[in-house]
Amino acid sequence: MNRIKIYRGRNQIGGVVTEFRKGDHRILVDFGASLPGSKGDGISDDKLLDEVFGGDNSSVITDAVLFTHYHGDHVGLKNLIPNDIPMYIGKTAKEIMTIIAKRVDHVKKKNGRHEDIEMPVIERMQPYWEDTRDFSGIKVTPYLCDHSAIDSYMFVIELNGKKILYTGDFRDHGVPGEKSFEDLVKNQIGKVDILVTEGTMILRSEAEKTNPIQSEEQLREKAEIIFKEHHENVVLVSSTNLDSVMNFYLATPLEKAFVCDLYQAEIMKVAIESRHDDFPETYRYKKTIYVLCPDDQKILMRDLEDIKNPYNHKRAFFPADPEKYQAKGFVMLARPNRNPYFKTGRFEELMNKMRNPYIIYSLWKGYLWDEKAKDPRIIKFMEGHMDKKHFEPLHTSGHAYIETLKKLMDMSRPDLVMPMHTESVEAFSERTEFKDYKIHDYPEYIIPDDTKASHF
C-alpha cells in the first residue's frame, strides 16, 4: 500500500500526526498532543497511539518521525514513540527543547515523577540533513520556513512517483517576509502533485482582518511607540515565539532596561547564536539583557556571564537589579503562573510592586475570550489590568492567512490539496479562492502506481 494518511488534525488545530507510506515502510510527520479544549476530531491520545502503532500497523516499519517544529501540538506525544524509531528535528529547535526539558524535568523529579522525563527522548533526536534523504524509497527534503517557532520546516516528499509538499505550520508575514516565502515556494520547491497544508486561519480569517497588527514588522513599529509612552511595560508573550520576542527586544528604547527571566534569556541566547541567514537583522544583540534570577539560581547564570555583545563588547546578560530597572523604566517579558504549587506567580508578584504597569498582550485572543479555549492562568494574570489605560493586544498570527494559502497553491499548482491542522476541512471546498483546486476531504489518499517522471 502507498498512501498519505492524516490520523488527526483534519477538524482540529494541533495534535497532528501524518503518515507517508510505501509498502511496508513509512515515515510519520509530527506527533502532537491535542490543545486544551480541542474536541474536533474526537480522537484521544490513547486512541491515536493505538491507531498509529497498533492493529494493522503493528507490522509496518516506521523509518523515522520528522518534527516540523517544537510546539507541543506537534511534539507533545514524543515520549510515546517507541525507542527504536529514529526522530529528527531542526538543530536550533532541539536546543530550545533542551532548555525547556531541563526545567520540566526538574519539576517532575522534585515531585517524584521520574517515569516521563523529557531529556532522554530529546537526546535521541537528530538534526536535519542537507539536500535529500531516502527512507526505504520515501525521499525527503527539508526546507526552513517562517513560523512563530524559529527553525520550523516544510518537507518535499517523493513517494511512488508523486511530489508532495507538506507545509507544517507556516506563514509569510514573519521576520523572513513575503519575498523569502515566494522564493522558497516558486524557485526552490516549484510545482507539486499533492499539497498537504495547514489551514489554521480558515475559520478565523474575518476576525483576523480586524487585527491592526498583520505582520511582525507592524508589531515592532507599534511596540516602539508604546514603550516610549509608558515607564513600566510588561509583555505577556510565549517565550518560544522568537520573532515577537526579538522584535520586543529591539523595540525597547536605549534608555530603558530590557528584562526577562533566566529561562527566557537562555532561549534568546540560543536564537541569537543560531544566526540563520534568513534572520540577520532581527536575531542579534542590541543592548544589555537584564536577567531576573533568584539567589538560589545564581549558579545557573554562569553560562551567560561570558557572552559578549559583539557591537559594544560588553556583557550581553547581566543580573537584574530591581531598583535600577524600575528607576530608568523597562520592558519586561512575562509569563503567567503555571506552577500548581504556587498560588501567585513570580511575575504577578512583581507587577503588584509596580506603580502603573502597562501590559502588552501578545498571545492569541482566544485564551481570554473564546469559551472553548480560555486559559485560567492567563485570565488570572490579566486580572485588574484589562482596561484601555493598562492593556493593549499586540499580536500577529503564527499561521498563514487565506491570501497566503492562495499564493501557495498558485505557486505550487497542486493536482490535489489535503487540508490539515484546521477546524474545518469542508471550509476549504467552500472558499471561492480555492475553486481552481481539487480539495480532498478524506483523511486518507491512496497513491496509485504511476511510472511517469516525478517533478522532484
XYZ file of C-alpha atoms in Angstrom:
456
model
C 0.000 0.000 0.000
C 1.195 3.509 -0.862
C -0.685 6.269 0.900
C -0.910 9.536 2.782
C -2.956 9.343 5.973
C -3.818 12.168 8.345
C -4.527 10.429 11.662
C -5.555 13.580 13.492
C -5.826 17.259 12.618
C -8.437 17.412 9.871
C -11.050 19.051 12.103
C -8.938 20.330 14.942
C -5.969 22.626 15.252
C -2.957 20.817 16.678
C -2.496 17.268 17.882
C -1.402 16.351 14.373
C 0.077 13.113 13.040
C 0.503 12.343 9.318
C 1.777 9.170 7.667
C 3.560 8.758 4.334
C 3.688 5.063 3.493
C 5.341 2.986 0.786
C 4.642 -0.735 1.024
C 5.587 -1.943 4.482
C 7.614 1.167 5.299
C 6.552 4.642 6.339
C 7.609 7.925 7.901
C 5.485 9.954 10.307
C 5.438 13.745 10.392
C 4.758 15.263 13.831
C 3.319 13.504 16.860
C 1.449 16.215 18.696
C -0.698 16.484 21.800
C -4.176 17.963 21.480
C -4.544 21.567 22.559
C -6.642 22.230 25.692
C -10.368 22.235 24.900
C -9.867 20.645 21.487
C -12.545 18.058 20.625
C -12.662 18.424 16.859
C -11.535 15.004 15.640
C -12.683 13.234 18.789
C -9.559 11.056 18.919
C -7.916 10.802 22.341
C -4.146 10.473 22.706
C -4.514 6.817 23.761
C -6.714 6.005 20.776
C -4.332 7.832 18.467
C -1.388 5.817 19.758
C -3.287 2.574 19.173
C -4.305 3.601 15.650
C -0.784 4.609 14.643
C 1.187 1.702 16.143
C -1.394 -0.994 16.856
C -3.697 -3.228 14.824
C -2.837 -3.491 11.131
C 0.026 -1.026 11.632
C 1.841 -3.134 14.210
C 3.911 -4.818 11.475
C 4.618 -1.646 9.489
C 8.214 -0.403 9.761
C 8.451 3.245 10.843
C 11.744 4.510 9.423
C 11.533 7.975 11.014
C 9.403 10.541 12.783
C 10.022 14.065 11.499
C 9.024 17.034 13.635
C 8.250 20.286 11.833
C 8.938 22.386 14.961
C 8.918 22.342 18.768
C 5.361 23.442 19.657
C 3.554 20.964 21.902
C 0.707 20.337 19.451
C 3.378 18.913 17.110
C 5.847 17.234 19.522
C 3.773 16.730 22.667
C 3.480 12.924 22.400
C 7.147 12.303 21.611
C 7.589 10.279 24.816
C 5.125 7.680 23.470
C 7.127 6.909 20.329
C 8.906 3.525 20.557
C 12.603 3.839 21.421
C 13.840 2.107 18.263
C 12.315 4.691 15.886
C 14.695 7.475 14.760
C 13.424 11.034 15.346
C 14.519 14.263 13.645
C 14.106 17.975 14.332
C 15.976 21.190 13.500
C 19.265 21.769 15.334
C 18.186 25.064 16.925
C 14.734 23.661 17.717
C 16.393 20.809 19.613
C 18.478 23.279 21.638
C 15.328 25.169 22.620
C 13.566 21.940 23.552
C 16.559 21.028 25.716
C 16.232 24.276 27.678
C 12.526 23.630 28.209
C 13.080 19.983 29.179
C 15.671 20.805 31.848
C 13.100 22.870 33.704
C 10.201 20.494 33.153
C 12.271 17.512 34.300
C 13.479 19.374 37.373
C 9.877 19.908 38.495
C 8.901 16.307 37.668
C 11.815 14.814 39.607
C 11.162 17.143 42.512
C 7.635 15.740 42.696
C 8.648 12.113 42.247
C 7.590 11.770 38.602
C 10.639 10.069 37.078
C 8.816 7.882 34.564
C 8.070 10.521 31.905
C 11.043 12.874 31.973
C 11.806 14.658 28.700
C 15.580 14.788 28.252
C 16.279 11.153 27.234
C 13.741 11.480 24.411
C 15.130 14.799 23.189
C 18.675 13.443 23.284
C 17.583 10.782 20.766
C 16.512 13.426 18.248
C 18.862 14.035 15.333
C 19.221 17.283 13.338
C 18.019 17.585 9.777
C 20.272 16.842 6.863
C 21.091 18.915 3.795
C 19.582 18.060 0.403
C 17.569 14.820 0.116
C 17.447 11.651 2.196
C 15.917 8.312 1.216
C 13.878 6.325 3.778
C 13.166 2.956 2.137
C 12.038 4.601 -1.090
C 10.442 7.663 0.555
C 12.653 10.636 -0.330
C 12.525 13.693 1.934
C 13.964 17.193 1.520
C 13.560 19.634 4.456
C 13.079 23.376 3.842
C 13.392 26.037 6.550
C 10.208 28.126 6.671
C 8.637 31.067 8.503
C 6.542 30.317 11.597
C 6.260 31.764 15.112
C 8.616 28.968 16.220
C 12.154 29.518 14.975
C 13.725 26.676 12.981
C 10.453 25.341 11.538
C 10.394 23.129 8.436
C 8.349 22.178 5.414
C 9.077 18.897 3.626
C 9.074 17.884 -0.005
C 8.374 14.159 -0.099
C 8.770 11.970 -3.175
C 6.588 8.873 -2.918
C 5.666 6.456 -5.689
C 6.310 8.968 -8.462
C 4.464 11.801 -6.738
C 5.978 15.020 -5.451
C 4.271 16.026 -2.199
C 4.671 19.248 -0.231
C 3.900 19.001 3.492
C 3.809 22.556 4.863
C 3.615 22.089 8.625
C 2.759 25.417 10.291
C 3.891 28.380 8.197
C 3.216 31.997 7.230
C 4.741 34.763 5.115
C 4.416 37.772 7.440
C 7.168 36.977 9.949
C 10.797 38.073 10.005
C 11.810 36.423 6.679
C 8.814 38.041 4.976
C 6.824 37.612 1.782
C 9.778 37.706 -0.612
C 11.518 34.860 1.196
C 8.312 32.804 1.105
C 7.832 33.372 -2.619
C 11.440 32.444 -3.347
C 11.094 29.259 -1.290
C 7.935 28.012 -2.987
C 8.373 29.330 -6.505
C 12.104 28.880 -7.044
C 13.201 26.154 -4.629
C 10.162 23.873 -4.393
C 8.255 24.514 -7.611
C 5.267 22.522 -8.846
C 3.985 19.633 -6.741
C 1.473 16.854 -7.353
C -0.044 16.854 -3.853
C -0.178 19.639 -1.277
C -0.749 18.751 2.386
C -1.250 22.124 4.023
C -2.180 23.638 7.347
C -5.376 25.711 7.449
C -5.446 27.219 10.923
C -6.929 30.528 9.775
C -9.692 29.090 7.567
C -12.438 29.945 10.103
C -10.592 32.862 11.679
C -9.901 34.940 8.584
C -12.671 37.506 9.101
C -11.788 38.058 12.753
C -8.111 38.385 11.846
C -8.863 41.191 9.374
C -9.914 43.391 12.313
C -6.467 42.982 13.895
C -4.445 46.147 13.183
C -1.225 44.124 13.526
C -0.873 41.930 10.438
C 2.886 41.307 10.466
C 5.882 41.111 12.771
C 7.174 44.339 11.242
C 3.991 46.179 12.253
C 4.210 44.642 15.726
C 7.689 46.044 16.197
C 6.707 49.512 14.930
C 3.736 49.699 17.300
C 5.782 48.358 20.225
C 8.354 51.134 19.772
C 5.597 53.738 20.206
C 4.089 52.056 23.272
C 7.439 51.517 25.017
C 8.305 55.200 24.673
C 4.970 56.267 26.162
C 4.988 54.024 29.250
C 7.504 53.658 32.065
C 6.614 50.109 33.161
C 5.950 47.825 30.178
C 5.026 44.177 30.825
C 4.847 41.931 27.742
C 2.835 38.719 28.001
C 4.263 36.627 25.156
C 5.184 32.997 24.555
C 8.882 32.667 25.358
C 9.375 30.460 22.294
C 7.687 32.884 19.875
C 11.122 34.145 18.958
C 10.158 36.531 16.139
C 7.978 38.554 18.506
C 10.372 38.228 21.472
C 13.242 39.607 19.398
C 11.084 42.403 17.997
C 10.063 43.474 21.521
C 13.748 43.403 22.497
C 14.811 45.537 19.544
C 11.864 47.920 20.068
C 12.986 48.692 23.636
C 14.312 52.288 23.820
C 18.013 52.564 24.584
C 17.313 54.481 27.794
C 15.031 51.735 29.151
C 16.034 48.314 30.503
C 15.038 45.063 28.808
C 14.216 42.486 31.488
C 13.392 38.769 31.333
C 13.885 35.670 33.470
C 16.679 33.117 33.150
C 14.611 30.693 31.057
C 13.730 33.415 28.538
C 17.315 34.661 28.463
C 18.641 31.197 27.631
C 16.160 30.818 24.768
C 17.079 34.260 23.392
C 20.757 33.301 23.542
C 20.122 30.133 21.511
C 18.039 32.027 18.954
C 20.582 34.830 18.501
C 23.536 32.499 18.218
C 21.767 30.231 15.710
C 22.344 33.026 13.171
C 20.043 31.733 10.443
C 20.819 33.559 7.219
C 17.130 34.487 6.972
C 17.277 36.454 10.235
C 20.392 38.684 10.021
C 18.821 41.882 11.372
C 16.296 40.767 13.963
C 18.239 37.933 15.594
C 21.111 39.955 17.065
C 22.264 41.553 20.299
C 21.319 45.209 20.672
C 21.651 46.124 24.336
C 22.141 44.500 27.729
C 19.562 41.866 28.664
C 18.840 42.079 32.389
C 18.036 38.667 33.867
C 15.703 38.049 36.801
C 17.466 35.336 38.742
C 16.678 34.362 42.367
C 19.635 33.968 44.705
C 19.247 30.184 44.782
C 19.664 30.072 40.981
C 22.667 32.392 40.608
C 24.855 29.426 39.694
C 22.714 28.945 36.583
C 23.782 32.401 35.351
C 27.329 31.140 34.751
C 26.586 30.034 31.185
C 25.564 33.609 30.328
C 28.303 35.543 32.157
C 30.987 35.316 29.486
C 28.801 36.153 26.484
C 29.757 39.475 24.903
C 27.691 41.813 22.768
C 29.733 41.982 19.505
C 28.670 45.599 18.955
C 29.921 47.130 22.214
C 31.967 44.198 23.620
C 30.153 44.442 26.971
C 28.405 41.609 28.770
C 25.238 40.687 26.889
C 23.475 39.365 30.015
C 23.516 40.862 33.490
C 21.598 40.091 36.723
C 18.608 42.415 37.065
C 18.665 44.961 39.898
C 15.021 45.956 40.593
C 15.936 49.402 41.895
C 17.898 50.244 38.758
C 15.474 48.983 36.116
C 12.471 50.459 37.936
C 14.191 53.840 38.094
C 15.093 54.001 34.370
C 11.921 52.350 33.049
C 11.757 48.929 31.456
C 10.258 46.390 29.082
C 9.747 43.082 30.908
C 8.875 39.765 29.272
C 6.412 37.920 31.499
C 4.666 34.564 31.811
C 1.549 33.514 33.727
C 1.982 31.199 36.689
C 1.992 27.560 35.544
C 3.277 26.023 38.744
C 0.349 24.358 40.564
C 2.237 24.610 43.866
C 2.353 28.431 43.762
C -0.831 30.408 44.388
C 0.678 33.541 42.897
C 3.216 33.536 40.105
C 6.526 35.326 40.178
C 5.557 37.904 37.580
C 2.237 38.629 39.291
C 4.216 39.375 42.462
C 6.490 41.721 40.541
C 3.515 43.516 38.989
C 1.978 44.029 42.430
C 5.078 46.072 43.320
C 4.846 48.268 40.214
C 3.185 51.673 40.307
C 1.393 51.637 36.951
C 2.246 48.635 34.745
C 1.078 48.660 31.123
C 0.506 45.164 29.708
C 1.130 44.283 26.078
C -0.852 41.106 25.428
C 0.924 39.201 22.656
C -0.905 35.870 22.702
C -3.912 34.532 20.816
C -7.058 36.402 21.933
C -8.937 33.117 22.274
C -7.115 32.378 25.542
C -9.044 35.293 27.035
C -12.354 35.349 25.186
C -13.007 32.030 23.410
C -15.204 29.903 25.690
C -13.667 26.681 24.328
C -10.064 27.788 24.792
C -9.981 30.137 27.799
C -6.794 29.752 29.844
C -7.498 30.412 33.555
C -3.816 31.093 34.242
C -3.710 33.851 31.633
C -7.026 35.269 32.813
C -5.692 35.407 36.376
C -2.520 37.152 35.167
C -4.586 39.816 33.372
C -6.989 40.335 36.289
C -7.407 44.004 37.125
C -5.489 45.197 34.066
C -7.879 44.663 31.165
C -8.846 48.275 30.547
C -7.585 50.701 27.911
C -5.333 52.501 30.389
C -3.395 49.355 31.313
C -3.624 46.901 28.429
C -3.272 46.576 24.673
C -3.392 43.474 22.433
C -0.346 43.373 20.201
C -0.099 40.065 18.417
C 0.175 38.673 14.917
C -0.702 35.148 13.879
C 1.915 32.444 13.560
C -0.086 30.921 10.717
C -0.798 31.570 7.057
C -3.644 33.903 6.125
C -6.161 32.845 3.451
C -4.329 35.037 0.939
C -1.086 33.220 1.714
C -2.704 29.808 1.224
C -3.958 31.014 -2.157
C -0.457 32.194 -3.109
C 0.957 28.848 -2.029
C -1.470 26.972 -4.272
C -0.921 29.280 -7.222
C 2.850 28.903 -6.995
C 2.961 25.142 -6.371
C -0.020 24.280 -8.663
C -1.007 21.003 -6.947
C -3.317 18.465 -8.573
C -4.704 17.608 -5.134
C -4.912 19.521 -1.828
C -5.212 17.737 1.543
C -6.025 20.199 4.374
C -4.903 19.531 7.962
C -4.296 21.486 11.186
C -7.674 23.130 10.605
C -11.022 23.357 12.369
C -12.913 22.576 9.164
C -11.770 20.620 6.130
C -15.108 21.373 4.485
C -14.430 25.110 4.662
C -11.606 24.686 2.145
C -14.049 23.461 -0.506
C -16.375 26.363 0.238
C -13.766 29.098 -0.272
C -14.038 30.716 -3.693
C -10.297 31.472 -3.549
C -9.571 27.739 -3.883
C -12.160 26.892 -6.552
C -9.479 26.038 -9.125
C -8.032 23.271 -6.947
C -9.269 19.808 -6.065
C -9.743 19.584 -2.308
C -9.515 16.077 -0.831
C -11.982 15.902 2.059
C -10.907 12.497 3.362
C -8.179 11.585 5.870
C -6.536 9.063 3.535
C -5.297 9.201 -0.039
C -4.134 6.026 -1.787
C -1.328 6.884 -4.189
C -1.810 4.915 -7.405
C 1.074 3.191 -9.127
C 2.497 5.744 -11.502
C 5.506 5.431 -13.743
C 5.515 8.986 -15.064
C 8.521 11.153 -14.280
C 8.344 12.967 -10.980
C 8.510 16.749 -10.750
C 11.044 16.262 -7.938
